[in-house]
Structure formats: structure tokens, C-alpha cells
């Protein structure tokens, strides 16, 4: 049996990268899917990719009015909602002295306030389904601080707190979990970070990527399907007793080496 059979799912940030891969996997596993994103053109292309019947709703997740209208539209067109996956996100890379108030506000508005607004707008439909699922995408930067990613890291730590608090509040009708991926260089955000790293180090992209893979115990970079696989697990019936969990999808990169033993 398909693990998302009969589900009605809304994926924010669903027009690109991890969100698009989550939407593809949900549809392949039997879900009806709605994609929420900023750009109509990107949304139309993503819907064609995910498959016939895919619903699209355009909204800025930082705008309460747009989010309410988009979630209502998705619930109407899907005939209900039992799954919400929060993937919309932005990043910038700057040292403390260069981070502007606008940089800080935009990052927190999209990554954290946007998640709160989407969960709030979807709450009644998710509760009514009695088998609700919320899965948020945090980051390895939501588990450990990272230089030059101050606002991003703060927003992703915040998402872990939002996820745990909602898990406690929405049980037993809705489970709420988060996935914390290490870098996925193929997505829009992944490419943005890779360009910054090539400029910053003067190395070409292949060299940067092999350096990252060498630092990860599982010896490769992360992929959008690694992340989507974890999301689909949280959506599945097999995870119906799991809530408030942060799952690292990082190839073991958080693990330490024996201090003083490096050759
Ligand atoms: N790629 C990585 O290395 C990585 C690692 C860890 C976590 N993540 C997280 O995964 C999620 C997906 O990112 P991705 O890597 O697929 O990047 P991406 O840029 O490919 O996708 C992000 C999507 O969010 C949408 N978006 C941005 N601002 C929005 C707004 N205000 N309203 C609605 N939609 C908006 C974009 O249009 C885009 O389609 C993000 O939350 C990101 O923080 C990514």
C-alpha cells in the first residue's frame, strides 16, 4: 500500500528544490498535492512536473492575509487537508557587521513567522482530519550555530522550538516533527550557498563539493530525496506515534572525532 494513499497535502516552497521533491514523492505515494510558492510561473512548471491534478496557490508566507487565503483555497480544492509540509525558506551569508535589519527581518519573516502563519491557518482542517501531520524543514544550522548564517540559524533553531511546542499543543489529532538536513547543493538555496563558497574560497564547485563530502562520515553530499524520504516517513502511518522529534538527515556530520587523535 502507498504510504501517502488518500492524503491531502499542502507543501510550502513547493515550486523548487526540497519542497518540489517532497511533492513528487507524496504524489507518487498516492497523495493529492497542493503547492504554495511565490512565483506563478515556477508554480505552473512544478505542478506539471508533480502530475495531473496538482493544485497551485500563490502566496508570500510572510503575509498573514495571503497565507489565510492560500490555505483556504488549497483546503477547498483538495476537499480537506491532513498534511502540511513547511519548506519555504530563504538564506543570506554575511558577517554580523553587514547583516541589515531588512536581512534579519526577511529571514525571520519567511523561515519562522511564515511557518507559524501556515500552521495557524491550517490548524482547523488538520485537526478535523484526525490524522493530521505537520513536517517542518529546519537545518543542521537549527541544531548548531554557523558563522555568517546568524539570522538563518536563529530562524531554524526557532523552527525546532515551534515544532516541539505545536507537537505538544496539537496532539493527539496532529503530529508535528522537523527534519534537519545538512547542505543539499542541488536546490535553489544549495546553489546560492555553493556560489558563495566558490567565491569565498577561490575553489571550483567540484573541489568545494568533494571537500564537503570528505567531512561527512557517509562520504557524500545530501540530496533532496534524502530529505523527502524522511518527510514521507513522518507522514506515513508507521510514524503515527512519533511527534515533537527533530531528525538529523546529515550523513553523520554532527558526529565528533576523537579530540587530539586527528592525523
Ligand atoms: N539546500 C540546503 O542546503 C538546505 C539545507 C538545510 C535546510 N534547507 C531548508 O530546506 C527548505 C527548502 O529549501 P531548498 O534548499 O529547497 O531551496 P529552494 O530555494 O530551492 O526552495 C525554497 C522555495 O521557497 C520559496 N519561497 C521563498 N520565500 C518565500 C515566501 N516568502 N513565500 C512563499 N515561498 C517562498 C522559493 O520561491 C522556493 O521555491 C528551506 O527551508 C531551507 O532552509 C535547505
Short mmCIF file of C-alpha atoms and ligand atoms in Angstrom, two decimals:
data_model
loop_
_atom_site.label_atom_id
_atom_site.label_comp_id
_atom_site.label_asym_id
_atom_site.label_seq_id
_atom_site.Cartn_x
_atom_site.Cartn_y
_atom_site.Cartn_z
CA UNK A 1 0.00 0.00 0.00
CA UNK A 2 1.26 3.50 -0.85
CA UNK A 3 2.33 5.30 2.33
CA UNK A 4 0.54 8.58 1.49
CA UNK A 5 -2.57 6.98 -0.06
CA UNK A 6 -5.62 9.26 0.22
CA UNK A 7 -3.69 12.08 1.88
CA UNK A 8 -4.40 15.72 1.08
CA UNK A 9 -1.14 17.62 1.35
CA UNK A 10 -0.03 21.24 1.13
CA UNK A 11 3.69 21.87 0.54
CA UNK A 12 5.02 25.41 1.06
CA UNK A 13 8.06 26.30 -1.03
CA UNK A 14 6.79 23.51 -3.27
CA UNK A 15 7.90 25.09 -6.56
CA UNK A 16 11.61 24.29 -6.09
CA UNK A 17 14.26 22.09 -4.51
CA UNK A 18 13.35 20.07 -1.43
CA UNK A 19 9.67 21.15 -1.48
CA UNK A 20 9.30 20.04 -5.09
CA UNK A 21 10.90 16.66 -4.34
CA UNK A 22 8.62 16.20 -1.30
CA UNK A 23 5.62 16.97 -3.54
CA UNK A 24 6.80 14.46 -6.18
CA UNK A 25 7.20 11.72 -3.55
CA UNK A 26 3.84 12.49 -1.90
CA UNK A 27 2.08 12.32 -5.28
CA UNK A 28 3.90 9.09 -6.20
CA UNK A 29 2.73 7.62 -2.87
CA UNK A 30 -0.92 8.43 -3.56
CA UNK A 31 -1.46 11.91 -2.09
CA UNK A 32 -3.39 14.77 -3.67
CA UNK A 33 -0.96 17.70 -3.53
CA UNK A 34 -1.19 21.49 -3.42
CA UNK A 35 1.94 23.61 -3.92
CA UNK A 36 2.27 27.03 -2.29
CA UNK A 37 5.01 29.38 -3.50
CA UNK A 38 5.73 32.96 -4.56
CA UNK A 39 6.02 32.79 -8.30
CA UNK A 40 3.15 31.75 -10.65
CA UNK A 41 5.48 30.63 -13.44
CA UNK A 42 7.63 28.42 -11.21
CA UNK A 43 4.45 27.03 -9.66
CA UNK A 44 2.98 26.10 -13.05
CA UNK A 45 6.18 24.28 -14.09
CA UNK A 46 6.36 22.46 -10.74
CA UNK A 47 2.70 21.38 -10.95
CA UNK A 48 3.30 19.93 -14.44
CA UNK A 49 6.29 18.04 -13.01
CA UNK A 50 4.39 16.66 -9.98
CA UNK A 51 1.50 15.47 -12.13
CA UNK A 52 -2.08 15.99 -13.30
CA UNK A 53 -4.43 17.42 -10.72
CA UNK A 54 -1.72 19.18 -8.71
CA UNK A 55 -3.18 22.35 -7.18
CA UNK A 56 -1.17 25.58 -7.03
CA UNK A 57 -1.67 28.53 -4.69
CA UNK A 58 0.46 31.69 -4.89
CA UNK A 59 1.32 33.40 -1.60
CA UNK A 60 4.07 35.09 0.35
CA UNK A 61 4.27 33.04 3.56
CA UNK A 62 5.22 36.20 5.47
CA UNK A 63 1.82 37.79 4.73
CA UNK A 64 -0.99 36.68 7.10
CA UNK A 65 -3.76 37.62 4.62
CA UNK A 66 -2.13 35.83 1.67
CA UNK A 67 -1.45 32.73 3.77
CA UNK A 68 -5.03 32.54 5.04
CA UNK A 69 -6.44 32.89 1.51
CA UNK A 70 -3.98 30.36 0.05
CA UNK A 71 -4.60 27.74 2.74
CA UNK A 72 -8.38 28.20 2.41
CA UNK A 73 -8.06 27.85 -1.37
CA UNK A 74 -5.99 24.65 -1.02
CA UNK A 75 -8.42 23.14 1.51
CA UNK A 76 -11.36 23.90 -0.83
CA UNK A 77 -9.69 22.48 -3.90
CA UNK A 78 -8.31 19.36 -2.17
CA UNK A 79 -11.56 18.77 -0.25
CA UNK A 80 -9.79 18.97 3.14
CA UNK A 81 -6.22 18.88 4.44
CA UNK A 82 -4.36 16.32 6.57
CA UNK A 83 -0.72 17.06 5.73
CA UNK A 84 1.27 20.31 5.82
CA UNK A 85 4.95 20.37 4.86
CA UNK A 86 6.77 23.64 5.53
CA UNK A 87 9.67 24.04 3.09
CA UNK A 88 9.56 27.75 2.11
CA UNK A 89 12.81 29.36 3.15
CA UNK A 90 15.45 31.98 2.38
CA UNK A 91 19.09 32.47 3.37
CA UNK A 92 21.84 35.08 3.19
CA UNK A 93 25.52 34.74 4.08
CA UNK A 94 27.04 37.75 5.85
CA UNK A 95 29.22 38.54 8.87
CA UNK A 96 27.49 40.17 11.86
CA UNK A 97 28.58 43.71 10.97
CA UNK A 98 27.00 43.50 7.50
CA UNK A 99 23.62 41.97 8.38
CA UNK A 100 20.98 44.67 7.85
CA UNK A 101 17.72 44.93 9.72
CA UNK A 102 15.98 44.12 6.42
CA UNK A 103 18.10 40.93 6.02
CA UNK A 104 17.24 39.85 9.55
CA UNK A 105 13.52 40.64 9.25
CA UNK A 106 13.09 38.98 5.85
CA UNK A 107 14.80 35.76 7.00
CA UNK A 108 12.78 35.53 10.22
CA UNK A 109 9.56 36.53 8.40
CA UNK A 110 9.82 33.78 5.80
CA UNK A 111 11.51 30.97 7.73
CA UNK A 112 9.86 31.33 11.14
CA UNK A 113 6.84 33.65 11.05
CA UNK A 114 5.84 32.06 7.73
CA UNK A 115 5.82 28.62 9.35
CA UNK A 116 3.75 29.91 12.27
CA UNK A 117 1.23 31.57 9.93
CA UNK A 118 0.83 28.46 7.76
CA UNK A 119 0.35 26.18 10.80
CA UNK A 120 -2.19 28.60 12.28
CA UNK A 121 -4.15 28.85 9.02
CA UNK A 122 -4.16 25.05 8.57
CA UNK A 123 -4.90 24.08 12.19
CA UNK A 124 -8.66 23.55 11.98
CA UNK A 125 -8.51 21.48 8.77
CA UNK A 126 -5.62 19.38 10.12
CA UNK A 127 -7.41 18.75 13.44
CA UNK A 128 -10.65 17.90 11.62
CA UNK A 129 -8.84 15.22 9.60
CA UNK A 130 -7.96 13.42 12.89
CA UNK A 131 -4.79 12.12 11.26
CA UNK A 132 -3.01 15.44 10.75
CA UNK A 133 0.69 15.75 10.01
CA UNK A 134 2.91 18.82 10.06
CA UNK A 135 6.52 18.38 8.96
CA UNK A 136 8.83 21.40 9.03
CA UNK A 137 12.25 21.65 7.40
CA UNK A 138 14.79 23.09 9.82
CA UNK A 139 18.51 22.58 9.15
CA UNK A 140 21.78 21.40 10.68
CA UNK A 141 22.06 25.17 11.32
CA UNK A 142 18.98 24.77 13.55
CA UNK A 143 20.99 22.43 15.79
CA UNK A 144 24.39 24.15 15.90
CA UNK A 145 25.44 27.74 15.27
CA UNK A 146 27.18 28.56 11.98
CA UNK A 147 29.36 31.62 11.25
CA UNK A 148 27.87 34.08 8.70
CA UNK A 149 24.43 32.40 8.93
CA UNK A 150 23.23 34.25 12.05
CA UNK A 151 19.65 35.08 11.07
CA UNK A 152 19.20 31.79 9.19
CA UNK A 153 20.48 29.74 12.11
CA UNK A 154 18.32 31.69 14.59
CA UNK A 155 15.25 31.12 12.41
CA UNK A 156 15.98 27.39 12.15
CA UNK A 157 16.56 27.00 15.93
CA UNK A 158 13.23 28.82 16.30
CA UNK A 159 11.57 26.34 13.98
CA UNK A 160 12.65 23.48 16.27
CA UNK A 161 11.00 25.29 19.21
CA UNK A 162 7.85 25.99 17.20
CA UNK A 163 7.70 22.34 16.12
CA UNK A 164 8.08 20.96 19.66
CA UNK A 165 5.55 23.42 21.10
CA UNK A 166 2.98 22.66 18.40
CA UNK A 167 3.55 18.92 18.84
CA UNK A 168 2.58 19.28 22.50
CA UNK A 169 -0.41 21.50 21.68
CA UNK A 170 -1.93 19.69 18.69
CA UNK A 171 -1.69 16.09 19.97
CA UNK A 172 -3.44 13.73 19.55
CA UNK A 173 -5.06 14.94 16.31
CA UNK A 174 -1.86 16.17 14.62
CA UNK A 175 1.79 15.02 14.82
CA UNK A 176 4.43 17.72 14.32
CA UNK A 177 8.05 16.86 13.51
CA UNK A 178 11.03 18.53 11.90
CA UNK A 179 13.77 17.37 9.55
CA UNK A 180 17.23 18.93 9.94
CA UNK A 181 19.20 18.44 6.72
CA UNK A 182 22.85 19.14 6.05
CA UNK A 183 23.60 21.08 2.81
CA UNK A 184 21.79 19.94 -0.33
CA UNK A 185 23.77 21.62 -3.11
CA UNK A 186 21.34 20.94 -5.99
CA UNK A 187 18.45 23.16 -4.81
CA UNK A 188 17.99 26.92 -5.29
CA UNK A 189 19.33 27.62 -1.81
CA UNK A 190 22.03 24.97 -2.18
CA UNK A 191 23.29 26.63 -5.40
CA UNK A 192 23.25 30.04 -3.70
CA UNK A 193 25.43 28.69 -0.87
CA UNK A 194 27.73 26.85 -3.27
CA UNK A 195 28.32 30.06 -5.26
CA UNK A 196 29.19 31.90 -2.06
CA UNK A 197 31.63 29.14 -1.08
CA UNK A 198 33.36 29.09 -4.50
CA UNK A 199 33.78 32.88 -4.39
CA UNK A 200 34.90 32.87 -0.77
CA UNK A 201 37.50 30.09 -1.19
CA UNK A 202 38.53 30.64 -4.83
CA UNK A 203 37.96 26.89 -5.42
CA UNK A 204 35.79 25.48 -8.18
CA UNK A 205 32.43 23.88 -7.35
CA UNK A 206 33.69 20.27 -7.70
CA UNK A 207 36.51 20.95 -5.26
CA UNK A 208 34.14 22.55 -2.74
CA UNK A 209 31.67 19.66 -3.03
CA UNK A 210 34.36 16.99 -2.62
CA UNK A 211 35.71 18.88 0.43
CA UNK A 212 32.23 18.77 1.98
CA UNK A 213 31.80 15.08 1.18
CA UNK A 214 35.17 14.34 2.82
CA UNK A 215 33.97 15.99 6.04
CA UNK A 216 30.77 13.89 6.20
CA UNK A 217 31.09 10.36 7.65
CA UNK A 218 28.75 8.97 4.95
CA UNK A 219 31.19 10.45 2.40
CA UNK A 220 28.80 12.32 0.12
CA UNK A 221 26.67 15.46 -0.10
CA UNK A 222 22.98 15.37 0.86
CA UNK A 223 20.23 15.18 -1.77
CA UNK A 224 16.66 16.46 -1.93
CA UNK A 225 15.44 12.85 -1.95
CA UNK A 226 17.32 12.09 1.31
CA UNK A 227 15.25 14.88 2.89
CA UNK A 228 11.97 13.93 1.18
CA UNK A 229 12.38 10.30 2.32
CA UNK A 230 12.47 11.49 5.93
CA UNK A 231 9.42 13.73 5.39
CA UNK A 232 7.47 10.82 3.87
CA UNK A 233 8.33 8.68 6.88
CA UNK A 234 6.86 11.28 9.26
CA UNK A 235 3.73 11.45 7.05
CA UNK A 236 3.31 7.65 6.98
CA UNK A 237 1.16 5.61 9.36
CA UNK A 238 4.37 3.98 10.61
CA UNK A 239 5.19 7.30 12.33
CA UNK A 240 1.76 7.85 13.91
CA UNK A 241 3.18 7.65 17.48
CA UNK A 242 6.13 9.97 16.79
CA UNK A 243 5.74 13.68 17.50
CA UNK A 244 7.97 16.58 18.55
CA UNK A 245 11.05 14.96 17.01
CA UNK A 246 13.96 16.67 15.20
CA UNK A 247 15.52 14.20 12.78
CA UNK A 248 19.05 14.93 11.51
CA UNK A 249 19.44 13.99 7.86
CA UNK A 250 23.13 14.77 7.73
CA UNK A 251 25.16 11.67 6.90
CA UNK A 252 26.52 11.72 10.46
CA UNK A 253 28.14 15.15 10.03
CA UNK A 254 27.25 16.15 13.62
CA UNK A 255 29.38 13.30 14.99
CA UNK A 256 32.67 14.17 16.59
CA UNK A 257 36.14 12.75 16.00
CA UNK A 258 38.30 11.69 18.95
CA UNK A 259 39.81 15.01 20.12
CA UNK A 260 43.58 15.07 19.64
CA UNK A 261 43.56 11.92 17.51
CA UNK A 262 43.48 13.56 14.05
CA UNK A 263 46.49 12.56 11.92
N1 LIG B 1 19.50 23.29 0.37
C1 LIG B 1 20.06 23.17 1.56
O1 LIG B 1 21.28 23.09 1.66
C2 LIG B 1 19.20 23.12 2.79
C3 LIG B 1 19.77 22.56 3.96
C4 LIG B 1 19.01 22.53 5.12
C5 LIG B 1 17.72 23.03 5.11
N2 LIG B 1 17.20 23.56 3.96
C6 LIG B 1 15.84 24.10 4.01
O2 LIG B 1 15.04 23.45 3.05
C7 LIG B 1 13.96 24.31 2.67
C8 LIG B 1 13.84 24.30 1.15
O3 LIG B 1 14.97 24.96 0.60
P1 LIG B 1 15.65 24.49 -0.78
O4 LIG B 1 17.04 24.12 -0.45
O5 LIG B 1 14.79 23.52 -1.47
O6 LIG B 1 15.73 25.88 -1.55
P2 LIG B 1 14.90 26.44 -2.81
O7 LIG B 1 15.36 27.87 -2.94
O8 LIG B 1 15.10 25.52 -3.96
O9 LIG B 1 13.38 26.40 -2.35
C9 LIG B 1 12.81 27.35 -1.48
C10 LIG B 1 11.44 27.72 -2.00
O10 LIG B 1 10.83 28.63 -1.06
C11 LIG B 1 10.14 29.60 -1.82
N3 LIG B 1 9.97 30.84 -1.04
C12 LIG B 1 10.93 31.71 -0.63
N4 LIG B 1 10.37 32.76 0.00
C13 LIG B 1 9.02 32.53 0.01
C14 LIG B 1 7.92 33.26 0.52
N5 LIG B 1 8.09 34.44 1.14
N6 LIG B 1 6.68 32.74 0.34
C15 LIG B 1 6.49 31.56 -0.31
N7 LIG B 1 7.51 30.83 -0.80
C16 LIG B 1 8.76 31.30 -0.65
C17 LIG B 1 11.03 29.87 -3.03
O11 LIG B 1 10.32 30.52 -4.08
C18 LIG B 1 11.48 28.46 -3.37
O12 LIG B 1 10.60 27.85 -4.29
C19 LIG B 1 14.29 25.69 3.26
O13 LIG B 1 13.50 25.91 4.41
C20 LIG B 1 15.74 25.56 3.64
O14 LIG B 1 16.08 26.42 4.72
C21 LIG B 1 17.91 23.61 2.79
#
